Tab-separated table of C-alpha atoms in Angstrom:
chain	number	residue	atom	x	y	z
U	17	MET	CA	-15.734	5.996	-48.707
U	18	PRO	CA	-19.342	7.028	-47.863
U	19	ASN	CA	-19.908	10.668	-47.237
U	20	ASN	CA	-22.916	10.257	-44.843
U	21	SER	CA	-21.216	8.502	-41.948
U	22	ALA	CA	-18.064	8.776	-39.905
U	23	ASP	CA	-18.697	5.173	-38.473
U	24	VAL	CA	-15.719	3.552	-40.209
U	25	LEU	CA	-12.230	2.065	-39.298
U	26	ILE	CA	-9.274	2.387	-41.104
U	27	THR	CA	-6.150	0.369	-40.091
U	28	GLY	CA	-2.699	0.650	-41.557
U	29	VAL	CA	-0.295	-2.274	-41.510
U	30	GLU	CA	3.213	-1.715	-42.236
U	31	GLN	CA	4.549	-3.898	-44.968
U	32	ASP	CA	8.042	-5.219	-45.568
U	33	ALA	CA	9.381	-1.856	-46.756
U	34	VAL	CA	9.598	0.371	-43.663
U	35	GLY	CA	7.115	3.115	-44.337
U	36	ASP	CA	5.043	1.155	-46.577
U	37	TYR	CA	1.614	0.561	-45.493
U	38	GLN	CA	-1.355	-1.342	-46.750
U	39	LEU	CA	-4.734	0.550	-45.643
U	40	ASN	CA	-7.805	-1.448	-44.831
U	41	TYR	CA	-11.391	0.256	-44.611
U	42	PHE	CA	-13.853	-1.131	-42.400
U	43	ALA	CA	-17.476	0.075	-42.485
U	44	PHE	CA	-19.267	-0.150	-39.211
U	45	THR	CA	-22.173	-2.318	-39.166
U	46	GLY	CA	-24.389	-0.270	-36.831
U	47	ASN	CA	-24.886	-3.065	-34.295
U	48	SER	CA	-23.032	-1.959	-31.078
U	49	ASP	CA	-22.200	-5.672	-30.070
U	50	ASP	CA	-20.441	-6.327	-33.307
U	51	LEU	CA	-16.767	-7.105	-32.898
U	52	LEU	CA	-14.048	-6.726	-35.575
U	53	ALA	CA	-12.313	-10.048	-35.883
U	54	GLY	CA	-8.858	-10.453	-36.885
U	55	ASP	CA	-9.602	-11.603	-40.361
U	56	GLY	CA	-11.285	-8.375	-41.076
U	57	THR	CA	-14.805	-9.360	-40.608
U	58	TRP	CA	-17.539	-8.461	-38.347
U	59	VAL	CA	-18.858	-10.976	-35.506
U	60	ASP	CA	-21.894	-10.708	-33.655
U	61	GLY	CA	-20.753	-10.056	-30.099
U	62	SER	CA	-24.063	-10.545	-28.406
U	63	ALA	CA	-23.756	-14.184	-29.719
U	64	VAL	CA	-20.258	-14.605	-28.115
U	65	GLY	CA	-21.364	-12.796	-25.006
U	66	CYS	CA	-18.342	-10.588	-24.720
U	67	GLU	CA	-20.013	-7.054	-24.642
U	68	TRP	CA	-18.967	-4.413	-21.887
U	69	ASN	CA	-21.406	-3.445	-19.320
U	70	GLU	CA	-22.161	0.189	-18.691
U	71	VAL	CA	-24.382	2.046	-16.057
U	72	THR	CA	-25.639	5.626	-16.240
U	73	ASN	CA	-24.915	7.561	-13.005
U	74	GLY	CA	-26.852	10.409	-14.120
U	75	THR	CA	-23.520	12.393	-15.555
U	76	SER	CA	-21.825	9.954	-17.643
U	77	ASP	CA	-21.530	6.252	-18.611
U	78	ASP	CA	-19.031	4.316	-16.422
U	79	LEU	CA	-17.731	1.116	-17.225
U	80	VAL	CA	-18.295	-0.980	-14.140
U	81	MET	CA	-17.370	-4.575	-14.715
U	82	GLY	CA	-15.659	-5.795	-18.084
U	83	TYR	CA	-16.364	-8.731	-20.057
U	84	THR	CA	-19.637	-10.787	-19.154
U	85	GLY	CA	-21.077	-13.939	-20.286
U	86	ALA	CA	-18.966	-16.789	-21.498
U	87	CYS	CA	-15.697	-15.063	-22.110
U	88	ASN	CA	-14.276	-14.162	-18.677
U	89	GLU	CA	-17.285	-13.917	-16.437
U	90	GLY	CA	-16.804	-10.327	-15.518
U	91	ARG	CA	-13.036	-10.318	-15.335
U	92	VAL	CA	-10.655	-8.364	-17.015
U	93	GLY	CA	-6.874	-9.254	-17.850
U	94	ILE	CA	-4.330	-6.778	-19.066
U	95	GLY	CA	-1.313	-8.475	-20.472
U	96	VAL	CA	-2.490	-11.989	-19.795
U	97	ASP	CA	-5.034	-14.082	-21.418
U	98	ASP	CA	-6.697	-15.574	-18.468
U	99	PRO	CA	-7.431	-13.310	-15.396
U	100	GLY	CA	-7.857	-16.444	-13.077
U	101	ILE	CA	-9.810	-15.703	-10.245
U	102	SER	CA	-9.128	-11.726	-10.128
U	103	ARG	CA	-11.553	-9.312	-11.194
U	104	LEU	CA	-8.603	-7.285	-12.537
U	105	ARG	CA	-5.158	-8.920	-13.217
U	106	VAL	CA	-2.267	-6.977	-14.522
U	107	THR	CA	0.876	-8.787	-15.924
U	108	GLN	CA	4.173	-6.941	-16.873
U	109	ASP	CA	6.727	-8.952	-18.588
U	110	ALA	CA	9.080	-6.098	-18.607
U	111	ALA	CA	12.365	-5.936	-20.728
U	112	SER	CA	15.547	-4.819	-18.727
U	113	GLY	CA	15.596	-1.513	-17.065
U	114	THR	CA	15.945	0.501	-14.018
U	115	GLN	CA	12.200	0.551	-13.219
U	116	ASN	CA	9.086	-1.441	-14.294
U	117	TRP	CA	5.621	-0.840	-13.240
U	118	GLY	CA	2.571	-2.956	-13.211
U	119	VAL	CA	0.013	-0.564	-11.812
U	120	PHE	CA	0.643	2.964	-11.030
U	121	SER	CA	-2.040	5.094	-9.070
U	122	ASN	CA	-1.652	8.960	-8.672
U	123	VAL	CA	-4.240	11.004	-6.654
U	124	ASN	CA	-3.894	14.719	-6.226
U	125	GLY	CA	-6.416	16.660	-4.271
U	126	ALA	CA	-7.128	19.148	-1.559
U	127	ASN	CA	-9.403	16.711	0.462
U	128	ALA	CA	-9.029	15.683	4.168
U	129	LEU	CA	-8.443	12.275	2.808
U	130	ASN	CA	-6.694	11.108	-0.411
U	131	ILE	CA	-5.933	7.448	-1.013
U	132	GLY	CA	-3.845	6.272	-3.920
U	133	VAL	CA	-4.641	2.643	-3.582
U	134	ARG	CA	-7.249	1.063	-1.260
U	135	GLY	CA	-7.613	-2.641	-0.494
U	136	ARG	CA	-10.585	-4.221	1.550
U	137	ALA	CA	-11.482	-7.601	2.252
U	138	ALA	CA	-14.657	-8.544	3.944
U	139	THR	CA	-16.748	-11.642	4.471
U	140	THR	CA	-20.358	-12.438	5.160
U	141	GLY	CA	-20.057	-16.296	5.862
U	142	SER	CA	-18.176	-18.782	8.042
U	143	GLY	CA	-14.866	-20.462	6.969
U	144	SER	CA	-13.619	-23.865	7.864
U	145	SER	CA	-14.966	-25.171	11.136
U	146	GLY	CA	-17.073	-22.019	11.786
U	147	SER	CA	-13.890	-19.597	11.644
U	148	PHE	CA	-12.024	-17.584	8.799
U	149	GLN	CA	-8.728	-18.748	7.801
U	150	ASN	CA	-7.275	-15.586	6.562
U	151	ILE	CA	-8.838	-11.922	5.583
U	152	ILE	CA	-6.269	-9.806	3.895
U	153	GLY	CA	-6.886	-6.283	2.778
U	154	VAL	CA	-3.800	-5.628	1.039
U	155	MET	CA	-1.007	-8.623	0.150
U	156	GLY	CA	2.408	-7.971	-1.105
U	157	GLU	CA	4.813	-10.680	-2.357
U	158	ALA	CA	8.314	-10.611	-3.803
U	159	ASN	CA	10.202	-13.502	-5.104
U	160	SER	CA	13.886	-13.777	-6.745
U	161	GLN	CA	14.183	-16.429	-9.191
U	162	THR	CA	17.351	-15.395	-10.724
U	163	GLY	CA	20.371	-13.323	-9.430
U	164	GLY	CA	21.074	-9.586	-10.034
U	165	ASP	CA	24.572	-8.265	-9.563
U	166	SER	CA	26.935	-11.018	-8.523
U	167	HIS	CA	23.749	-13.454	-8.652
U	168	CYS	CA	22.257	-11.627	-5.686
U	169	PHE	CA	19.579	-8.996	-5.434
U	170	HIS	CA	20.320	-6.140	-3.028
U	171	ASN	CA	16.800	-5.982	-1.935
U	172	VAL	CA	13.736	-8.348	-2.218
U	173	ILE	CA	10.694	-6.341	-0.831
U	174	ALA	CA	7.027	-7.518	-0.690
U	175	VAL	CA	5.598	-4.105	0.398
U	176	TYR	CA	7.416	-0.658	0.307
U	177	GLY	CA	6.314	2.530	1.889
U	178	ARG	CA	7.960	5.865	1.712
U	179	ALA	CA	6.717	9.177	2.888
U	180	ASN	CA	7.982	12.753	2.134
U	181	ALA	CA	6.522	16.171	3.318
U	182	SER	CA	7.520	19.264	1.793
U	183	VAL	CA	6.023	21.325	4.453
U	184	ALA	CA	6.571	21.371	8.353
U	185	CYS	CA	4.322	18.322	9.653
U	186	ASN	CA	3.945	16.938	13.453
U	187	ALA	CA	4.595	13.324	12.063
U	188	VAL	CA	5.498	11.773	8.753
U	189	TRP	CA	4.898	7.911	8.676
U	190	ALA	CA	5.824	5.446	5.990
U	191	GLY	CA	3.519	3.111	7.680
U	192	TYR	CA	0.455	3.802	9.849
U	193	PHE	CA	-1.379	0.795	11.416
U	194	ASN	CA	-4.477	1.134	13.444
U	195	GLY	CA	-4.163	-2.122	15.302
U	196	ASP	CA	-1.469	-4.842	16.346
U	197	VAL	CA	1.528	-5.286	13.923
U	198	PHE	CA	2.989	-8.857	13.714
U	199	THR	CA	6.615	-9.381	12.516
U	200	THR	CA	9.214	-12.142	12.533
U	201	GLY	CA	12.011	-9.810	12.406
U	202	SER	CA	12.678	-6.072	12.918
U	203	TYR	CA	15.652	-4.013	12.028
U	204	LEU	CA	16.900	-0.387	12.200
U	205	PRO	CA	19.670	1.298	10.610
U	206	SER	CA	22.597	1.252	12.850
U	207	ALA	CA	25.809	1.132	10.741
U	208	ASP	CA	28.772	3.175	11.713
U	209	ILE	CA	29.007	4.861	8.295
U	210	LEU	CA	25.384	6.176	8.674
U	211	LYS	CA	26.162	8.214	12.044
U	212	THR	CA	28.501	11.146	13.068
U	213	ASN	CA	29.137	12.779	16.456
U	214	ILE	CA	29.224	9.364	18.006
U	215	GLN	CA	29.496	9.916	21.919
U	216	PRO	CA	28.843	7.393	24.813
U	217	LEU	CA	25.551	7.561	26.815
U	218	ASP	CA	26.528	7.823	30.148
U	219	ASN	CA	23.558	9.192	32.253
U	220	GLY	CA	20.952	6.334	31.587
U	221	LEU	CA	20.008	6.178	35.136
U	222	GLU	CA	19.342	9.942	35.215
U	223	ILE	CA	17.074	9.888	32.285
U	224	LEU	CA	15.289	6.766	33.487
U	225	SER	CA	14.570	8.684	36.968
U	226	GLY	CA	12.071	10.696	34.974
U	227	ILE	CA	10.061	8.003	33.587
U	228	THR	CA	7.765	5.678	35.560
U	229	ALA	CA	6.460	2.401	34.279
U	230	ARG	CA	2.717	2.194	34.776
U	231	ARG	CA	-0.106	0.012	34.301
U	232	TYR	CA	-3.292	1.320	32.479
U	233	ASN	CA	-6.282	0.801	30.076
U	234	PHE	CA	-6.745	2.781	27.013
U	235	MET	CA	-9.998	4.812	26.440
U	236	THR	CA	-11.220	2.858	23.676
U	237	GLU	CA	-14.958	3.993	23.621
U	238	GLN	CA	-13.848	7.788	23.581
U	239	PHE	CA	-11.405	7.218	20.841
U	240	PRO	CA	-12.632	4.560	18.419
U	241	SER	CA	-10.949	5.850	15.416
U	242	ILE	CA	-7.419	4.916	16.821
U	243	ASN	CA	-8.627	1.302	17.269
U	244	LEU	CA	-6.716	1.087	20.736
U	245	PRO	CA	-6.327	-2.454	22.365
U	246	GLU	CA	-9.105	-3.098	25.105
U	247	GLN	CA	-6.664	-5.234	27.420
U	248	GLU	CA	-4.646	-3.765	30.388
U	249	GLN	CA	-1.351	-2.271	29.113
U	250	VAL	CA	2.121	-1.659	30.552
U	251	GLY	CA	4.125	1.279	29.277
U	252	VAL	CA	5.050	4.846	29.895
U	253	LEU	CA	3.515	8.322	29.776
U	254	ALA	CA	4.408	10.308	26.412
U	255	SER	CA	4.761	13.454	28.715
U	256	GLU	CA	7.189	12.041	31.017
U	257	VAL	CA	9.397	10.746	27.989
U	258	ALA	CA	9.051	14.213	26.222
U	259	ALA	CA	10.490	15.753	29.310
U	260	VAL	CA	13.644	13.881	29.269
U	261	MET	CA	13.942	12.363	25.682
U	262	PRO	CA	12.007	14.690	23.243
U	263	ASN	CA	13.233	13.191	20.186
U	264	ALA	CA	11.803	9.919	21.248
U	265	VAL	CA	8.064	11.619	21.008
U	266	LYS	CA	6.220	12.537	18.106
U	267	THR	CA	2.785	14.447	17.795
U	268	THR	CA	0.446	12.674	15.343
U	269	TYR	CA	-3.212	12.523	14.478
U	270	SER	CA	-5.772	9.578	14.068
U	271	VAL	CA	-6.550	8.538	10.579
U	272	GLY	CA	-10.004	7.572	9.853
U	273	GLU	CA	-12.798	8.232	7.393
U	274	GLU	CA	-15.374	9.051	9.613
U	275	GLY	CA	-15.364	11.484	12.798
U	276	GLU	CA	-12.978	14.095	14.022
U	277	GLN	CA	-9.236	13.566	14.079
U	278	VAL	CA	-7.816	13.209	17.342
U	279	GLU	CA	-4.265	14.643	18.039
U	280	PHE	CA	-2.001	12.633	20.485
U	281	GLN	CA	1.603	11.966	21.285
U	282	ALA	CA	3.346	8.573	20.198
U	283	VAL	CA	6.396	7.082	21.671
U	284	ASN	CA	9.201	5.330	20.140
U	285	TYR	CA	9.760	2.808	22.684
U	286	ASP	CA	12.854	1.317	20.825
U	287	ALA	CA	14.839	4.604	21.890
U	288	LEU	CA	14.538	3.537	25.332
U	289	ILE	CA	16.712	0.440	24.868
U	290	PRO	CA	19.907	2.284	24.738
U	291	VAL	CA	18.906	4.113	27.762
U	292	LEU	CA	18.244	0.791	29.671
U	293	ILE	CA	21.840	-0.480	28.596
U	294	SER	CA	23.552	2.658	29.812
U	295	ALA	CA	21.515	2.394	33.137
U	296	THR	CA	22.404	-1.310	33.574
U	297	GLN	CA	26.235	-0.500	32.842
U	298	GLU	CA	26.079	2.228	35.332
U	299	GLN	CA	24.567	-0.053	38.114
U	300	GLN	CA	26.974	-2.662	37.266
U	301	ALA	CA	29.973	-0.287	37.578
U	302	THR	CA	28.530	0.911	41.234
U	303	ILE	CA	28.233	-2.809	42.142
U	304	GLU	CA	31.680	-3.712	41.230
U	305	GLN	CA	33.024	-0.403	43.244
């Protein structure tokens, strides 16, 4: 081995006998574009067009794109030979186990906004017939092709959100959306085995007497970070609900990358449904009397 350069690569390949290795020595050619081929020879990487791009930002060299040229046209594949249309594609053909992860992001910081994963979809042109078909920032898809226990998976979940707070907070949200939310079905936990101290609700009319249904418009220009709807709304006032049903109201803050945070109250409208049921039953009992 030369003693005037450390630019060498030594590989060890285990032979038939466990612990028996064949050492191979490769002296670097000095060309930063060269690639080490599988047969132990150096290949001119600039001719292949598979060099990595780097950009200097003043403090360090950051890898900004991945392979360029004829190889994968600036796309990166991990666990897959062809990334397809993705800039980054990760494939995990995992063995059996309790958990398998394709991509894991962990962000720890004391900043006002910490984001583990961010997705953004934008467009600058027009789609079919002058309108866009779909623009999706984050998409989740879950498919089951083989069965789990007794040939049935317990849950098949496309997007899962979980929020925990170790300190007292006004509101902890597993999902937070600034805008309308569409769903073809919505369920809440209501099984008997999950509940204790079960008592009938027999004062629905009394509770509703403290809440007035109203028409109103949101102050969209004064609170742009909340992305409030501009159309006329019908609903209730959080202050009135809090006076008779305090557990149906939470104090929260707007989430935005710019501007000051806004503190406001949010109402769980689903909590009003049992009250309406109780009030209807009380009215029916009065009518029958």
